[in-house]
Amino acid sequence: SYIQGSSDIPLLTKTVGQCLDEAVERFPDRDAVVFCRDGIRKTFAQFKEEIDQASAGLLALGLEKGDRLGMWGPNTYEWVLMQFATAQAGIILVSVNPAYQALELEFVLRKVGCKALVFPTQFKTQKYYDILKQSCPELEKSSPGGIKSKRLPDLSIVITVDSKLPGTFHMDEVMQAGDSSHMKQLRAVQQTLSCHEPINIQFTSGTTGSPKGATLSHRNIVNNANLIGLRLGVTEQVSHWEQSGDHRIALPAPLYHCLALVGGCMVMALHGCSCIFSSPSFEGKAALEAVAQERCSFLHGTPTMFIDMLSQPDFDSYDLSTLRGGVIAGSPVPPEVMKMIITKMHMPEIVVSCG
């Protein structure tokens, strides 16, 4: 039973997949995601096609509704692809902090019983495959999809997004694994999904102990994103949207947290926004560049990110005139910082969405 106060805006009872399908129908040719560093740009129609392929591929690998898939790594196209591919198939996405070391990774994977794990070979100094091997030495001698690990008893499938390594599937293989029978299976599963079912597990930072896994339903994140979009006013100027680019959100924040995952990607699926990812992990300069080049109206970040952007030595050389708002969240914001964001960054409509 849900306790519900008075509300002007009725809560939605849609699944993540239903929301995306509607956005694809309305804006097939609009950018859904842009990854500036990797030169990746997908329209809603292209994005949806690849999500279907990825979903069918995951089913072909033997994943089923209710299984947990861990996504571990920086902001890449594969991250967002997995977010929606799992949601369509009723597979629960587990957001794994890309900075985790072996013991933290093992704790999280065991805690939620991850059956699959997806990651790049390495990012900066993080060698993901080697870190996983510390908890799962069986990986190197396993056949892809057939891992049997003592310390990670639930894990059987490991997918790498770049190079093909022993015991792993490459993401390309996943994309090609599904055939028409798996597509049929996917459509059948979609019919059974309820918005009350869990779809995402997010971990707390663990300030006062080990991180706790918060289990979120479709209903949770769909309504959170709907209300963030309404609060930002992303759906107001529908008539001149196409000309003004009034629906482009710059996302320098990490996908393993709600700010980019829900405040960015889910807002995209609900309101037809374009998500602009400036760099794989936060870089102030890259964020300002992305806003200027992609003409973004919104920018989401944490207070420390905004402080970093404002203190860039060449701050004044970026054209931020297209900005009008965004979300600041994650920790309390000093009033002086808020004033500078509103005036110097042209963001009068910035909102604190959480924290």
PDB file of C-alpha atoms in Angstrom, residues 56-195:
ATOM      1  CA  ALA A  56      17.503  -9.906 -27.166  1.00  0.00           C
ATOM      2  CA  GLY A  57      21.237 -10.601 -26.780  1.00  0.00           C
ATOM      3  CA  LEU A  58      21.015 -10.651 -22.982  1.00  0.00           C
ATOM      4  CA  LEU A  59      18.098 -13.105 -23.190  1.00  0.00           C
ATOM      5  CA  ALA A  60      20.111 -15.241 -25.636  1.00  0.00           C
ATOM      6  CA  LEU A  61      22.919 -15.404 -23.048  1.00  0.00           C
ATOM      7  CA  GLY A  62      20.429 -16.923 -20.604  1.00  0.00           C
ATOM      8  CA  LEU A  63      19.541 -13.906 -18.475  1.00  0.00           C
ATOM      9  CA  GLU A  64      15.926 -13.807 -17.313  1.00  0.00           C
ATOM     10  CA  LYS A  65      13.471 -11.376 -15.766  1.00  0.00           C
ATOM     11  CA  GLY A  66      14.533 -10.658 -12.172  1.00  0.00           C
ATOM     12  CA  ASP A  67      18.232 -11.484 -12.707  1.00  0.00           C
ATOM     13  CA  ARG A  68      20.728  -8.824 -11.654  1.00  0.00           C
ATOM     14  CA  LEU A  69      23.248  -7.296 -14.072  1.00  0.00           C
ATOM     15  CA  GLY A  70      26.015  -5.083 -12.694  1.00  0.00           C
ATOM     16  CA  MET A  71      27.191  -2.110 -14.774  1.00  0.00           C
ATOM     17  CA  TRP A  72      30.686  -1.077 -13.700  1.00  0.00           C
ATOM     18  CA  GLY A  73      32.595   1.689 -15.433  1.00  0.00           C
ATOM     19  CA  PRO A  74      32.700   5.353 -16.431  1.00  0.00           C
ATOM     20  CA  ASN A  75      30.146   7.146 -18.627  1.00  0.00           C
ATOM     21  CA  THR A  76      30.059   5.343 -21.976  1.00  0.00           C
ATOM     22  CA  TYR A  77      27.383   4.607 -24.562  1.00  0.00           C
ATOM     23  CA  GLU A  78      27.253   0.971 -23.381  1.00  0.00           C
ATOM     24  CA  TRP A  79      26.208   2.159 -19.912  1.00  0.00           C
ATOM     25  CA  VAL A  80      23.042   3.838 -21.215  1.00  0.00           C
ATOM     26  CA  LEU A  81      22.438   0.976 -23.655  1.00  0.00           C
ATOM     27  CA  MET A  82      22.481  -1.492 -20.740  1.00  0.00           C
ATOM     28  CA  GLN A  83      20.247   0.754 -18.626  1.00  0.00           C
ATOM     29  CA  PHE A  84      17.403   0.493 -21.131  1.00  0.00           C
ATOM     30  CA  ALA A  85      18.161  -3.004 -22.504  1.00  0.00           C
ATOM     31  CA  THR A  86      17.900  -4.502 -19.013  1.00  0.00           C
ATOM     32  CA  ALA A  87      14.753  -2.490 -18.178  1.00  0.00           C
ATOM     33  CA  GLN A  88      12.917  -3.789 -21.261  1.00  0.00           C
ATOM     34  CA  ALA A  89      13.670  -7.383 -20.330  1.00  0.00           C
ATOM     35  CA  GLY A  90      12.876  -6.968 -16.622  1.00  0.00           C
ATOM     36  CA  ILE A  91      16.538  -7.543 -15.690  1.00  0.00           C
ATOM     37  CA  ILE A  92      17.569  -5.488 -12.640  1.00  0.00           C
ATOM     38  CA  LEU A  93      20.409  -3.049 -13.346  1.00  0.00           C
ATOM     39  CA  VAL A  94      22.912  -2.736 -10.506  1.00  0.00           C
ATOM     40  CA  SER A  95      24.853   0.536 -10.599  1.00  0.00           C
ATOM     41  CA  VAL A  96      28.440  -0.204  -9.545  1.00  0.00           C
ATOM     42  CA  ASN A  97      30.795   2.632  -8.598  1.00  0.00           C
ATOM     43  CA  PRO A  98      33.611   2.679 -11.201  1.00  0.00           C
ATOM     44  CA  ALA A  99      36.165   3.482  -8.472  1.00  0.00           C
ATOM     45  CA  TYR A 100      35.478   0.285  -6.490  1.00  0.00           C
ATOM     46  CA  GLN A 101      38.424  -1.953  -5.649  1.00  0.00           C
ATOM     47  CA  ALA A 102      38.249  -5.751  -5.310  1.00  0.00           C
ATOM     48  CA  LEU A 103      36.740  -6.016  -1.806  1.00  0.00           C
ATOM     49  CA  GLU A 104      34.096  -3.351  -2.470  1.00  0.00           C
ATOM     50  CA  LEU A 105      33.190  -4.982  -5.781  1.00  0.00           C
ATOM     51  CA  GLU A 106      32.930  -8.411  -4.158  1.00  0.00           C
ATOM     52  CA  PHE A 107      30.752  -7.019  -1.357  1.00  0.00           C
ATOM     53  CA  VAL A 108      28.278  -5.457  -3.798  1.00  0.00           C
ATOM     54  CA  LEU A 109      28.106  -8.389  -6.244  1.00  0.00           C
ATOM     55  CA  ARG A 110      27.520 -10.878  -3.421  1.00  0.00           C
ATOM     56  CA  LYS A 111      25.032  -8.633  -1.625  1.00  0.00           C
ATOM     57  CA  VAL A 112      22.652  -8.410  -4.586  1.00  0.00           C
ATOM     58  CA  GLY A 113      23.561 -11.689  -6.312  1.00  0.00           C
ATOM     59  CA  CYS A 114      24.748 -10.348  -9.677  1.00  0.00           C
ATOM     60  CA  LYS A 115      24.507 -12.952 -12.425  1.00  0.00           C
ATOM     61  CA  ALA A 116      26.167 -10.741 -15.029  1.00  0.00           C
ATOM     62  CA  LEU A 117      28.754  -7.957 -14.936  1.00  0.00           C
ATOM     63  CA  VAL A 118      29.585  -5.477 -17.721  1.00  0.00           C
ATOM     64  CA  PHE A 119      32.714  -3.282 -17.814  1.00  0.00           C
ATOM     65  CA  PRO A 120      35.525  -1.859 -19.978  1.00  0.00           C
ATOM     66  CA  THR A 121      38.970  -3.474 -19.702  1.00  0.00           C
ATOM     67  CA  GLN A 122      40.342  -0.404 -17.969  1.00  0.00           C
ATOM     68  CA  PHE A 123      39.825   3.306 -17.368  1.00  0.00           C
ATOM     69  CA  LYS A 124      42.639   5.553 -16.153  1.00  0.00           C
ATOM     70  CA  THR A 125      44.401   3.485 -13.460  1.00  0.00           C
ATOM     71  CA  GLN A 126      41.438   1.149 -12.923  1.00  0.00           C
ATOM     72  CA  LYS A 127      42.147  -2.223 -14.549  1.00  0.00           C
ATOM     73  CA  TYR A 128      38.652  -3.690 -14.233  1.00  0.00           C
ATOM     74  CA  TYR A 129      39.410  -7.186 -15.527  1.00  0.00           C
ATOM     75  CA  ASP A 130      42.364  -7.547 -13.150  1.00  0.00           C
ATOM     76  CA  ILE A 131      40.329  -6.259 -10.187  1.00  0.00           C
ATOM     77  CA  LEU A 132      37.565  -8.793 -10.882  1.00  0.00           C
ATOM     78  CA  LYS A 133      40.179 -11.568 -11.133  1.00  0.00           C
ATOM     79  CA  GLN A 134      41.169 -10.909  -7.514  1.00  0.00           C
ATOM     80  CA  SER A 135      37.697 -12.041  -6.389  1.00  0.00           C
ATOM     81  CA  CYS A 136      37.131 -14.403  -9.289  1.00  0.00           C
ATOM     82  CA  PRO A 137      40.411 -16.146 -10.233  1.00  0.00           C
ATOM     83  CA  GLU A 138      38.331 -18.724 -12.135  1.00  0.00           C
ATOM     84  CA  LEU A 139      37.566 -16.103 -14.805  1.00  0.00           C
ATOM     85  CA  GLU A 140      40.628 -16.750 -16.991  1.00  0.00           C
ATOM     86  CA  LYS A 141      40.016 -20.481 -17.288  1.00  0.00           C
ATOM     87  CA  SER A 142      36.245 -20.225 -17.807  1.00  0.00           C
ATOM     88  CA  SER A 143      34.273 -20.369 -21.018  1.00  0.00           C
ATOM     89  CA  PRO A 144      32.208 -17.213 -21.666  1.00  0.00           C
ATOM     90  CA  GLY A 145      28.922 -17.483 -19.777  1.00  0.00           C
ATOM     91  CA  GLY A 146      30.113 -20.509 -17.838  1.00  0.00           C
ATOM     92  CA  ILE A 147      31.910 -18.927 -14.881  1.00  0.00           C
ATOM     93  CA  LYS A 148      31.702 -20.880 -11.630  1.00  0.00           C
ATOM     94  CA  SER A 149      33.252 -18.833  -8.861  1.00  0.00           C
ATOM     95  CA  LYS A 150      33.758 -19.735  -5.198  1.00  0.00           C
ATOM     96  CA  ARG A 151      33.623 -16.194  -3.885  1.00  0.00           C
ATOM     97  CA  LEU A 152      31.023 -14.913  -6.363  1.00  0.00           C
ATOM     98  CA  PRO A 153      28.596 -17.867  -6.549  1.00  0.00           C
ATOM     99  CA  ASP A 154      25.916 -16.034  -8.567  1.00  0.00           C
ATOM    100  CA  LEU A 155      28.202 -14.655 -11.278  1.00  0.00           C
ATOM    101  CA  SER A 156      28.217 -16.611 -14.534  1.00  0.00           C
ATOM    102  CA  ILE A 157      28.341 -14.004 -17.331  1.00  0.00           C
ATOM    103  CA  VAL A 158      30.988 -11.320 -17.825  1.00  0.00           C
ATOM    104  CA  ILE A 159      30.779  -8.862 -20.733  1.00  0.00           C
ATOM    105  CA  THR A 160      33.587  -6.508 -21.740  1.00  0.00           C
ATOM    106  CA  VAL A 161      32.722  -3.440 -23.776  1.00  0.00           C
ATOM    107  CA  ASP A 162      36.064  -3.127 -25.574  1.00  0.00           C
ATOM    108  CA  SER A 163      38.627  -5.927 -25.866  1.00  0.00           C
ATOM    109  CA  LYS A 164      37.790  -9.638 -25.835  1.00  0.00           C
ATOM    110  CA  LEU A 165      39.366 -11.323 -22.809  1.00  0.00           C
ATOM    111  CA  PRO A 166      39.424 -14.929 -21.503  1.00  0.00           C
ATOM    112  CA  GLY A 167      36.115 -15.950 -19.899  1.00  0.00           C
ATOM    113  CA  THR A 168      34.217 -12.942 -21.256  1.00  0.00           C
ATOM    114  CA  PHE A 169      31.781 -12.072 -24.013  1.00  0.00           C
ATOM    115  CA  HIS A 170      32.538  -8.951 -26.051  1.00  0.00           C
ATOM    116  CA  MET A 171      29.662  -6.470 -26.278  1.00  0.00           C
ATOM    117  CA  ASP A 172      29.561  -7.010 -30.073  1.00  0.00           C
ATOM    118  CA  GLU A 173      28.857 -10.715 -29.478  1.00  0.00           C
ATOM    119  CA  VAL A 174      25.977  -9.799 -27.172  1.00  0.00           C
ATOM    120  CA  MET A 175      24.559  -7.458 -29.811  1.00  0.00           C
ATOM    121  CA  GLN A 176      24.627 -10.290 -32.356  1.00  0.00           C
ATOM    122  CA  ALA A 177      23.519 -13.133 -30.078  1.00  0.00           C
ATOM    123  CA  GLY A 178      19.759 -12.558 -30.284  1.00  0.00           C
ATOM    124  CA  ASP A 179      17.665 -13.917 -33.153  1.00  0.00           C
ATOM    125  CA  SER A 180      13.967 -13.622 -33.999  1.00  0.00           C
ATOM    126  CA  SER A 181      13.037 -16.154 -31.294  1.00  0.00           C
ATOM    127  CA  HIS A 182      14.715 -14.011 -28.628  1.00  0.00           C
ATOM    128  CA  MET A 183      12.975 -10.932 -29.984  1.00  0.00           C
ATOM    129  CA  LYS A 184       9.683 -12.810 -29.556  1.00  0.00           C
ATOM    130  CA  GLN A 185      10.711 -13.806 -26.038  1.00  0.00           C
ATOM    131  CA  LEU A 186      11.505 -10.143 -25.309  1.00  0.00           C
ATOM    132  CA  ARG A 187       8.065  -8.978 -26.474  1.00  0.00           C
ATOM    133  CA  ALA A 188       6.446 -11.676 -24.310  1.00  0.00           C
ATOM    134  CA  VAL A 189       8.439 -10.585 -21.233  1.00  0.00           C
ATOM    135  CA  GLN A 190       7.506  -6.936 -21.855  1.00  0.00           C
ATOM    136  CA  GLN A 191       3.827  -7.890 -21.631  1.00  0.00           C
ATOM    137  CA  THR A 192       4.402  -9.250 -18.109  1.00  0.00           C
ATOM    138  CA  LEU A 193       6.240  -6.254 -16.647  1.00  0.00           C
ATOM    139  CA  SER A 194       4.629  -4.184 -13.920  1.00  0.00           C
ATOM    140  CA  CYS A 195       5.709  -0.694 -12.883  1.00  0.00           C
TER     141      CYS A 195
END
